[in-house]
């Protein structure tokens, strides 16, 4: 059964106008989110995953961030073409967003109840009284104890876990079709992380909402996502359903990410990690953007950027050597010698 | 909140003691004969053989702590000595003139806070736009024109050239009424007293005399408040919770006026309090220029005529008002910022 | 050093900061070239304004006195040129000393913390419990008028801002891992201060100094205006302005514009001087304050 496509992002480009010139943070990103499904976007910090979500919501910093090219089709409408007024009706009501750090993402000078209530007053047309009652209900739903008391507390009076629950309650309060969660559990303790993820999954199921889960944590992806886009330096480098991706990663960056997770079933001397850091936007490698860190890079990789090709039905990758990847990925550590042509 | 106020109140006497000590410390430069006027309230005591006896009595040739103790005891009882410049007890001069200064400062500070904060918000919202640049230059001009120059220019234009705004506190005819028996001085603030007495002409005359000093006194302050509000507003607008507010679909007006401004007001409150204290200093210049009979012009006059008891007395009053002002600012601060309220 | 070049480059990009920089440089040049621009008739007392006669009525600009004269026939041009030196002298002396006291108090307070910090900060609070001008007036009254006394009075009531600023920076740096590590390894305190704390607070101090280079001479001028500053005849902008007071509001029914020059030139000098430093300070703040970078 193929579900309806809820959101389709086509050839999205985002640029930033900085003091030192204009840089491209996202260079042509395509993906789609289906009704009731979860898309995971994974990558290191600075790869453009957060910028992608802000571009969809049109919340890029004014005068600095801009989307010169691309389409974001939501229910048949291109969000990028909407007026600011129409867009405001989408934000919070149709598409809601959860941020990484609930301490800074919640306004410190208003009670958490007020911050939820003002949203439902706006979108659901409730009165102040109804909105506060509704806030109590939502808090209860996300498992905040003593909700009738908690709604009158300020963010700093809640624990990190409760704060993120309050944030989720707030963003789910208008029953959005799509939720974008930007590293929602990164700032939380590990035990709390699992609880919050469980809560999100339950709510999504109940509301039949879709989710874009942005994270650097493949564990979260494995647990939550139906489909995954791996981003690197403003590009999608691999895009596939979650099972094939984990079974048969076809891009060296994905391989590297997977190898940097500790696995109890495989004994390794040390944790592999990808050498180096994401290149800064002003100094992108000429060819494949991962070439300077890639253990399997060949001459071609430094000269020409590979296209996104379909490896198997629904599984795309952006690598010149994807056909050899299964073999190559067995030798990550000695990868630098494998198949590298001498100069 | 309560414990916060109690802690501040407990600190009050300590600060007051330190303050009087500091003021009195500077009298170490004076000879016993110069200092004596600060102890007596009857000018006849300052003549003849009595002088040596009094110097002996108050220990003015003895060590510092004795002198200080005797002086402190006097001022606690409300005896601030004899003003040589006005030939009246200092406490009486202060009693007459303080309401005039208070009237002037209150009229000056209210529009400052109102306009300064409003303009600061406008400048921040139009960050780096035309309005922002204009306000920036006007504010910098405000910093750069000293009060005595601005006051003289206002006096020159509105009195010298146009003859509209005369110096002083009241016209001759109005003075006759105010000091007559039928006119009750309830507060010593003439605009209020005039209204309470139902005398509109006196009210208008008093108001007319206030305009020029208010302009002079407030110009510098609203420029300062504008700059502070602007930068704290810019800081607030860059916070995560503003992005959250936008993601909730709130209109830009609500985002700015509710979510950002409330946070920006926290530093602005502190600065507004400092402005008020600065204004109390500023009245020295302003009142002197406009011959306005408040404690500011008195302190300048007393200083110029070596009226030591007058200067000491005014300094104590200034310190007292400043400390109380700071206390009020701190409490207001705690009321606005929920994070302090608990501490 | 590299940082300074970068800051300078950014300063040169903005027209308002260029204007500020030029104004400041102009006044620096005037101060340095004062003996050339206005040759002192008595080289031993260059700050004493020469008097061209004894008439109490100001004289309009003429070939001899290009900005005119004040009451008492003090040459306004001369007063403005040498008044520039007075302003710089005041600013450098007062800010220099206030900075040293502030550095001392702020560093000790933050470095030792505990009751030392508590006591020093309460003392600072007490000094802050006066409006600046009131505190200065108290001291000047007790010491007697005169420019030297004004300078000391300004220092005594101006170090607190620097103390707080520096204390804040030190506290921030103290939390840094490398400083903690340095302390654990026994790096001497003085070295920590010069290597880590000063570089960290240099920019906020720079902004503050630039603003204060305007504030301090303005305050001193205000005191002169009140008759508490420099002695009569000393080249000082505040005094020049106070000379004009009786002439621009002549209630005798005469033309109030007749003595325009008595207030125009001294005021312009003060305003342009302050404007220069304020523009510079404000631009520095825009460039250096990371909170402003949005």
PDB file of N, CA and C in Angstrom, chain B residues 240-316:
ATOM      1  N   UNK B 240      16.416  31.386  20.634  1.00  0.00           N
ATOM      2  CA  UNK B 240      15.677  30.227  20.136  1.00  0.00           C
ATOM      3  C   UNK B 240      14.172  30.362  20.345  1.00  0.00           C
ATOM      4  N   UNK B 241      13.783  30.948  21.485  1.00  0.00           N
ATOM      5  CA  UNK B 241      12.347  30.973  21.760  1.00  0.00           C
ATOM      6  C   UNK B 241      11.583  31.863  20.788  1.00  0.00           C
ATOM      7  N   UNK B 242      12.298  32.774  20.132  1.00  0.00           N
ATOM      8  CA  UNK B 242      11.642  33.593  19.106  1.00  0.00           C
ATOM      9  C   UNK B 242      11.354  32.727  17.883  1.00  0.00           C
ATOM     10  N   UNK B 243      12.316  31.865  17.556  1.00  0.00           N
ATOM     11  CA  UNK B 243      12.098  30.930  16.452  1.00  0.00           C
ATOM     12  C   UNK B 243      10.918  30.014  16.783  1.00  0.00           C
ATOM     13  N   UNK B 244      10.864  29.573  18.031  1.00  0.00           N
ATOM     14  CA  UNK B 244       9.731  28.742  18.445  1.00  0.00           C
ATOM     15  C   UNK B 244       8.422  29.501  18.257  1.00  0.00           C
ATOM     16  N   UNK B 245       8.420  30.750  18.715  1.00  0.00           N
ATOM     17  CA  UNK B 245       7.189  31.543  18.614  1.00  0.00           C
ATOM     18  C   UNK B 245       6.761  31.675  17.164  1.00  0.00           C
ATOM     19  N   UNK B 246       7.717  31.879  16.272  1.00  0.00           N
ATOM     20  CA  UNK B 246       7.378  31.977  14.851  1.00  0.00           C
ATOM     21  C   UNK B 246       6.884  30.630  14.334  1.00  0.00           C
ATOM     22  N   UNK B 247       7.541  29.557  14.804  1.00  0.00           N
ATOM     23  CA  UNK B 247       7.150  28.218  14.349  1.00  0.00           C
ATOM     24  C   UNK B 247       5.738  27.877  14.800  1.00  0.00           C
ATOM     25  N   UNK B 248       5.282  28.546  15.848  1.00  0.00           N
ATOM     26  CA  UNK B 248       3.921  28.310  16.323  1.00  0.00           C
ATOM     27  C   UNK B 248       2.889  29.013  15.451  1.00  0.00           C
ATOM     28  N   UNK B 249       3.362  29.829  14.536  1.00  0.00           N
ATOM     29  CA  UNK B 249       2.442  30.512  13.642  1.00  0.00           C
ATOM     30  C   UNK B 249       1.974  31.850  14.179  1.00  0.00           C
ATOM     31  N   UNK B 250       2.617  32.330  15.255  1.00  0.00           N
ATOM     32  CA  UNK B 250       2.218  33.628  15.796  1.00  0.00           C
ATOM     33  C   UNK B 250       2.599  34.727  14.817  1.00  0.00           C
ATOM     34  N   UNK B 251       1.818  35.800  14.836  1.00  0.00           N
ATOM     35  CA  UNK B 251       2.115  36.895  13.915  1.00  0.00           C
ATOM     36  C   UNK B 251       3.352  37.633  14.409  1.00  0.00           C
ATOM     37  N   UNK B 252       3.992  38.335  13.495  1.00  0.00           N
ATOM     38  CA  UNK B 252       5.223  39.048  13.802  1.00  0.00           C
ATOM     39  C   UNK B 252       4.985  40.052  14.929  1.00  0.00           C
ATOM     40  N   UNK B 253       3.784  40.629  14.949  1.00  0.00           N
ATOM     41  CA  UNK B 253       3.456  41.612  15.980  1.00  0.00           C
ATOM     42  C   UNK B 253       3.492  40.964  17.370  1.00  0.00           C
ATOM     43  N   UNK B 254       2.906  39.784  17.472  1.00  0.00           N
ATOM     44  CA  UNK B 254       2.899  39.084  18.758  1.00  0.00           C
ATOM     45  C   UNK B 254       4.318  38.627  19.122  1.00  0.00           C
ATOM     46  N   UNK B 255       5.038  38.142  18.116  1.00  0.00           N
ATOM     47  CA  UNK B 255       6.401  37.679  18.373  1.00  0.00           C
ATOM     48  C   UNK B 255       7.233  38.817  18.961  1.00  0.00           C
ATOM     49  N   UNK B 256       7.128  39.993  18.329  1.00  0.00           N
ATOM     50  CA  UNK B 256       7.937  41.127  18.775  1.00  0.00           C
ATOM     51  C   UNK B 256       7.409  41.687  20.095  1.00  0.00           C
ATOM     52  N   UNK B 257       6.130  42.000  20.114  1.00  0.00           N
ATOM     53  CA  UNK B 257       5.598  42.733  21.274  1.00  0.00           C
ATOM     54  C   UNK B 257       5.377  41.881  22.508  1.00  0.00           C
ATOM     55  N   UNK B 258       5.157  40.599  22.290  1.00  0.00           N
ATOM     56  CA  UNK B 258       4.960  39.754  23.461  1.00  0.00           C
ATOM     57  C   UNK B 258       6.246  39.019  23.824  1.00  0.00           C
ATOM     58  N   UNK B 259       6.731  38.222  22.903  1.00  0.00           N
ATOM     59  CA  UNK B 259       7.816  37.312  23.264  1.00  0.00           C
ATOM     60  C   UNK B 259       9.167  37.999  23.387  1.00  0.00           C
ATOM     61  N   UNK B 260       9.475  38.899  22.458  1.00  0.00           N
ATOM     62  CA  UNK B 260      10.801  39.527  22.525  1.00  0.00           C
ATOM     63  C   UNK B 260      10.812  40.670  23.537  1.00  0.00           C
ATOM     64  N   UNK B 261       9.764  41.489  23.515  1.00  0.00           N
ATOM     65  CA  UNK B 261       9.837  42.710  24.312  1.00  0.00           C
ATOM     66  C   UNK B 261       9.899  42.420  25.794  1.00  0.00           C
ATOM     67  N   UNK B 262       9.115  41.448  26.235  1.00  0.00           N
ATOM     68  CA  UNK B 262       9.116  41.140  27.665  1.00  0.00           C
ATOM     69  C   UNK B 262      10.525  40.781  28.141  1.00  0.00           C
ATOM     70  N   UNK B 263      11.250  40.053  27.309  1.00  0.00           N
ATOM     71  CA  UNK B 263      12.617  39.694  27.684  1.00  0.00           C
ATOM     72  C   UNK B 263      13.555  40.895  27.610  1.00  0.00           C
ATOM     73  N   UNK B 264      13.333  41.731  26.596  1.00  0.00           N
ATOM     74  CA  UNK B 264      14.212  42.891  26.419  1.00  0.00           C
ATOM     75  C   UNK B 264      14.002  43.902  27.537  1.00  0.00           C
ATOM     76  N   UNK B 265      12.809  43.889  28.132  1.00  0.00           N
ATOM     77  CA  UNK B 265      12.513  44.860  29.178  1.00  0.00           C
ATOM     78  C   UNK B 265      13.335  44.608  30.434  1.00  0.00           C
ATOM     79  N   UNK B 266      13.827  43.381  30.584  1.00  0.00           N
ATOM     80  CA  UNK B 266      14.555  43.065  31.813  1.00  0.00           C
ATOM     81  C   UNK B 266      15.813  43.916  31.949  1.00  0.00           C
ATOM     82  N   UNK B 267      16.723  43.882  30.948  1.00  0.00           N
ATOM     83  CA  UNK B 267      17.862  44.806  31.073  1.00  0.00           C
ATOM     84  C   UNK B 267      17.435  46.266  31.007  1.00  0.00           C
ATOM     85  N   UNK B 268      16.403  46.575  30.246  1.00  0.00           N
ATOM     86  CA  UNK B 268      15.982  47.974  30.106  1.00  0.00           C
ATOM     87  C   UNK B 268      15.517  48.544  31.456  1.00  0.00           C
ATOM     88  N   UNK B 269      14.925  47.683  32.293  1.00  0.00           N
ATOM     89  CA  UNK B 269      14.470  48.158  33.604  1.00  0.00           C
ATOM     90  C   UNK B 269      15.642  48.638  34.444  1.00  0.00           C
ATOM     91  N   UNK B 270      16.697  47.818  34.449  1.00  0.00           N
ATOM     92  CA  UNK B 270      17.877  48.204  35.211  1.00  0.00           C
ATOM     93  C   UNK B 270      18.401  49.542  34.728  1.00  0.00           C
ATOM     94  N   UNK B 271      18.452  49.671  33.408  1.00  0.00           N
ATOM     95  CA  UNK B 271      18.996  50.899  32.851  1.00  0.00           C
ATOM     96  C   UNK B 271      18.082  52.077  33.148  1.00  0.00           C
ATOM     97  N   UNK B 272      16.772  51.847  33.083  1.00  0.00           N
ATOM     98  CA  UNK B 272      15.842  52.934  33.391  1.00  0.00           C
ATOM     99  C   UNK B 272      16.071  53.421  34.819  1.00  0.00           C
ATOM    100  N   UNK B 273      16.334  52.478  35.729  1.00  0.00           N
ATOM    101  CA  UNK B 273      16.636  52.870  37.098  1.00  0.00           C
ATOM    102  C   UNK B 273      17.904  53.704  37.172  1.00  0.00           C
ATOM    103  N   UNK B 274      18.914  53.267  36.411  1.00  0.00           N
ATOM    104  CA  UNK B 274      20.160  54.029  36.394  1.00  0.00           C
ATOM    105  C   UNK B 274      19.943  55.410  35.788  1.00  0.00           C
ATOM    106  N   UNK B 275      19.050  55.485  34.799  1.00  0.00           N
ATOM    107  CA  UNK B 275      18.720  56.771  34.174  1.00  0.00           C
ATOM    108  C   UNK B 275      18.148  57.724  35.212  1.00  0.00           C
ATOM    109  N   UNK B 276      17.243  57.176  36.021  1.00  0.00           N
ATOM    110  CA  UNK B 276      16.597  57.997  37.031  1.00  0.00           C
ATOM    111  C   UNK B 276      17.652  58.573  37.978  1.00  0.00           C
ATOM    112  N   UNK B 277      18.600  57.724  38.368  1.00  0.00           N
ATOM    113  CA  UNK B 277      19.669  58.182  39.248  1.00  0.00           C
ATOM    114  C   UNK B 277      20.554  59.199  38.534  1.00  0.00           C
ATOM    115  N   UNK B 278      20.838  58.914  37.267  1.00  0.00           N
ATOM    116  CA  UNK B 278      21.613  59.859  36.479  1.00  0.00           C
ATOM    117  C   UNK B 278      20.906  61.206  36.374  1.00  0.00           C
ATOM    118  N   UNK B 279      19.594  61.137  36.252  1.00  0.00           N
ATOM    119  CA  UNK B 279      18.809  62.367  36.159  1.00  0.00           C
ATOM    120  C   UNK B 279      18.918  63.188  37.423  1.00  0.00           C
ATOM    121  N   UNK B 280      18.915  62.489  38.566  1.00  0.00           N
ATOM    122  CA  UNK B 280      19.049  63.213  39.831  1.00  0.00           C
ATOM    123  C   UNK B 280      20.362  63.993  39.842  1.00  0.00           C
ATOM    124  N   UNK B 281      21.409  63.416  39.208  1.00  0.00           N
ATOM    125  CA  UNK B 281      22.653  64.163  39.065  1.00  0.00           C
ATOM    126  C   UNK B 281      22.499  65.261  38.025  1.00  0.00           C
ATOM    127  N   UNK B 282      21.771  64.919  36.962  1.00  0.00           N
ATOM    128  CA  UNK B 282      21.597  65.864  35.864  1.00  0.00           C
ATOM    129  C   UNK B 282      20.870  67.133  36.269  1.00  0.00           C
ATOM    130  N   UNK B 283      20.022  67.035  37.299  1.00  0.00           N
ATOM    131  CA  UNK B 283      19.269  68.228  37.702  1.00  0.00           C
ATOM    132  C   UNK B 283      20.209  69.313  38.205  1.00  0.00           C
ATOM    133  N   UNK B 284      21.406  68.944  38.629  1.00  0.00           N
ATOM    134  CA  UNK B 284      22.337  69.969  39.106  1.00  0.00           C
ATOM    135  C   UNK B 284      22.589  70.989  37.998  1.00  0.00           C
ATOM    136  N   UNK B 285      22.882  70.483  36.814  1.00  0.00           N
ATOM    137  CA  UNK B 285      23.120  71.370  35.674  1.00  0.00           C
ATOM    138  C   UNK B 285      21.820  72.040  35.244  1.00  0.00           C
ATOM    139  N   UNK B 286      20.797  71.197  35.036  1.00  0.00           N
ATOM    140  CA  UNK B 286      19.552  71.716  34.477  1.00  0.00           C
ATOM    141  C   UNK B 286      18.941  72.799  35.365  1.00  0.00           C
ATOM    142  N   UNK B 287      18.867  72.513  36.652  1.00  0.00           N
ATOM    143  CA  UNK B 287      18.256  73.497  37.548  1.00  0.00           C
ATOM    144  C   UNK B 287      19.058  74.780  37.613  1.00  0.00           C
ATOM    145  N   UNK B 288      20.388  74.650  37.522  1.00  0.00           N
ATOM    146  CA  UNK B 288      21.217  75.854  37.542  1.00  0.00           C
ATOM    147  C   UNK B 288      20.952  76.717  36.312  1.00  0.00           C
ATOM    148  N   UNK B 289      20.882  76.053  35.154  1.00  0.00           N
ATOM    149  CA  UNK B 289      20.654  76.829  33.926  1.00  0.00           C
ATOM    150  C   UNK B 289      19.317  77.565  33.977  1.00  0.00           C
ATOM    151  N   UNK B 290      18.281  76.859  34.434  1.00  0.00           N
ATOM    152  CA  UNK B 290      16.941  77.450  34.375  1.00  0.00           C
ATOM    153  C   UNK B 290      16.523  78.111  35.686  1.00  0.00           C
ATOM    154  N   UNK B 291      17.468  78.346  36.581  1.00  0.00           N
ATOM    155  CA  UNK B 291      17.155  78.969  37.871  1.00  0.00           C
ATOM    156  C   UNK B 291      15.988  78.281  38.547  1.00  0.00           C
ATOM    157  N   UNK B 292      15.973  76.985  38.480  1.00  0.00           N
ATOM    158  CA  UNK B 292      14.858  76.233  39.055  1.00  0.00           C
ATOM    159  C   UNK B 292      15.225  75.877  40.495  1.00  0.00           C
ATOM    160  N   UNK B 293      14.418  76.276  41.468  1.00  0.00           N
ATOM    161  CA  UNK B 293      14.835  76.129  42.861  1.00  0.00           C
ATOM    162  C   UNK B 293      14.645  74.718  43.418  1.00  0.00           C
ATOM    163  N   UNK B 294      15.508  73.788  43.027  1.00  0.00           N
ATOM    164  CA  UNK B 294      15.456  72.426  43.573  1.00  0.00           C
ATOM    165  C   UNK B 294      16.744  72.129  44.309  1.00  0.00           C
ATOM    166  N   UNK B 295      16.940  70.868  44.704  1.00  0.00           N
ATOM    167  CA  UNK B 295      18.178  70.568  45.424  1.00  0.00           C
ATOM    168  C   UNK B 295      19.380  70.543  44.485  1.00  0.00           C
ATOM    169  N   UNK B 296      19.143  70.389  43.191  1.00  0.00           N
ATOM    170  CA  UNK B 296      20.254  70.400  42.244  1.00  0.00           C
ATOM    171  C   UNK B 296      20.919  71.767  42.191  1.00  0.00           C
ATOM    172  N   UNK B 297      20.111  72.791  41.988  1.00  0.00           N
ATOM    173  CA  UNK B 297      20.702  74.129  41.918  1.00  0.00           C
ATOM    174  C   UNK B 297      21.270  74.506  43.281  1.00  0.00           C
ATOM    175  N   UNK B 298      20.638  74.008  44.342  1.00  0.00           N
ATOM    176  CA  UNK B 298      21.172  74.283  45.682  1.00  0.00           C
ATOM    177  C   UNK B 298      22.551  73.680  45.845  1.00  0.00           C
ATOM    178  N   UNK B 299      22.723  72.426  45.390  1.00  0.00           N
ATOM    179  CA  UNK B 299      24.035  71.805  45.598  1.00  0.00           C
ATOM    180  C   UNK B 299      25.120  72.534  44.815  1.00  0.00           C
ATOM    181  N   UNK B 300      24.795  72.989  43.605  1.00  0.00           N
ATOM    182  CA  UNK B 300      25.792  73.736  42.833  1.00  0.00           C
ATOM    183  C   UNK B 300      26.147  75.039  43.535  1.00  0.00           C
ATOM    184  N   UNK B 301      25.102  75.710  44.027  1.00  0.00           N
ATOM    185  CA  UNK B 301      25.315  76.977  44.713  1.00  0.00           C
ATOM    186  C   UNK B 301      26.129  76.764  45.984  1.00  0.00           C
ATOM    187  N   UNK B 302      25.743  75.739  46.751  1.00  0.00           N
ATOM    188  CA  UNK B 302      26.443  75.462  47.999  1.00  0.00           C
ATOM    189  C   UNK B 302      27.912  75.142  47.730  1.00  0.00           C
ATOM    190  N   UNK B 303      28.160  74.358  46.669  1.00  0.00           N
ATOM    191  CA  UNK B 303      29.539  73.993  46.353  1.00  0.00           C
ATOM    192  C   UNK B 303      30.358  75.228  45.981  1.00  0.00           C
ATOM    193  N   UNK B 304      29.752  76.088  45.207  1.00  0.00           N
ATOM    194  CA  UNK B 304      30.479  77.260  44.738  1.00  0.00           C
ATOM    195  C   UNK B 304      30.803  78.206  45.896  1.00  0.00           C
ATOM    196  N   UNK B 305      29.913  78.234  46.907  1.00  0.00           N
ATOM    197  CA  UNK B 305      30.099  79.188  48.006  1.00  0.00           C
ATOM    198  C   UNK B 305      30.686  78.533  49.260  1.00  0.00           C
ATOM    199  N   UNK B 306      31.283  77.369  49.082  1.00  0.00           N
ATOM    200  CA  UNK B 306      31.950  76.670  50.197  1.00  0.00           C
ATOM    201  C   UNK B 306      31.003  76.438  51.369  1.00  0.00           C
ATOM    202  N   UNK B 307      29.751  76.124  51.028  1.00  0.00           N
ATOM    203  CA  UNK B 307      28.748  75.834  52.048  1.00  0.00           C
ATOM    204  C   UNK B 307      28.839  74.327  52.332  1.00  0.00           C
ATOM    205  N   UNK B 308      29.765  73.952  53.224  1.00  0.00           N
ATOM    206  CA  UNK B 308      30.077  72.532  53.412  1.00  0.00           C
ATOM    207  C   UNK B 308      28.902  71.728  53.944  1.00  0.00           C
ATOM    208  N   UNK B 309      28.205  72.304  54.925  1.00  0.00           N
ATOM    209  CA  UNK B 309      27.074  71.555  55.489  1.00  0.00           C
ATOM    210  C   UNK B 309      25.996  71.347  54.437  1.00  0.00           C
ATOM    211  N   UNK B 310      25.824  72.355  53.575  1.00  0.00           N
ATOM    212  CA  UNK B 310      24.838  72.220  52.501  1.00  0.00           C
ATOM    213  C   UNK B 310      25.192  71.067  51.581  1.00  0.00           C
ATOM    214  N   UNK B 311      26.444  71.004  51.162  1.00  0.00           N
ATOM    215  CA  UNK B 311      26.872  69.942  50.245  1.00  0.00           C
ATOM    216  C   UNK B 311      26.758  68.572  50.917  1.00  0.00           C
ATOM    217  N   UNK B 312      27.179  68.500  52.176  1.00  0.00           N
ATOM    218  CA  UNK B 312      27.079  67.227  52.905  1.00  0.00           C
ATOM    219  C   UNK B 312      25.632  66.762  52.980  1.00  0.00           C
ATOM    220  N   UNK B 313      24.759  67.693  53.337  1.00  0.00           N
ATOM    221  CA  UNK B 313      23.346  67.344  53.494  1.00  0.00           C
ATOM    222  C   UNK B 313      22.746  66.851  52.196  1.00  0.00           C
ATOM    223  N   UNK B 314      23.009  67.580  51.125  1.00  0.00           N
ATOM    224  CA  UNK B 314      22.471  67.180  49.829  1.00  0.00           C
ATOM    225  C   UNK B 314      23.016  65.804  49.434  1.00  0.00           C
ATOM    226  N   UNK B 315      24.303  65.584  49.706  1.00  0.00           N
ATOM    227  CA  UNK B 315      24.908  64.297  49.340  1.00  0.00           C
ATOM    228  C   UNK B 315      24.215  63.144  50.061  1.00  0.00           C
ATOM    229  N   UNK B 316      23.911  63.344  51.343  1.00  0.00           N
ATOM    230  CA  UNK B 316      23.223  62.288  52.093  1.00  0.00           C
ATOM    231  C   UNK B 316      21.859  62.001  51.467  1.00  0.00           C
TER     232      UNK B 316
END
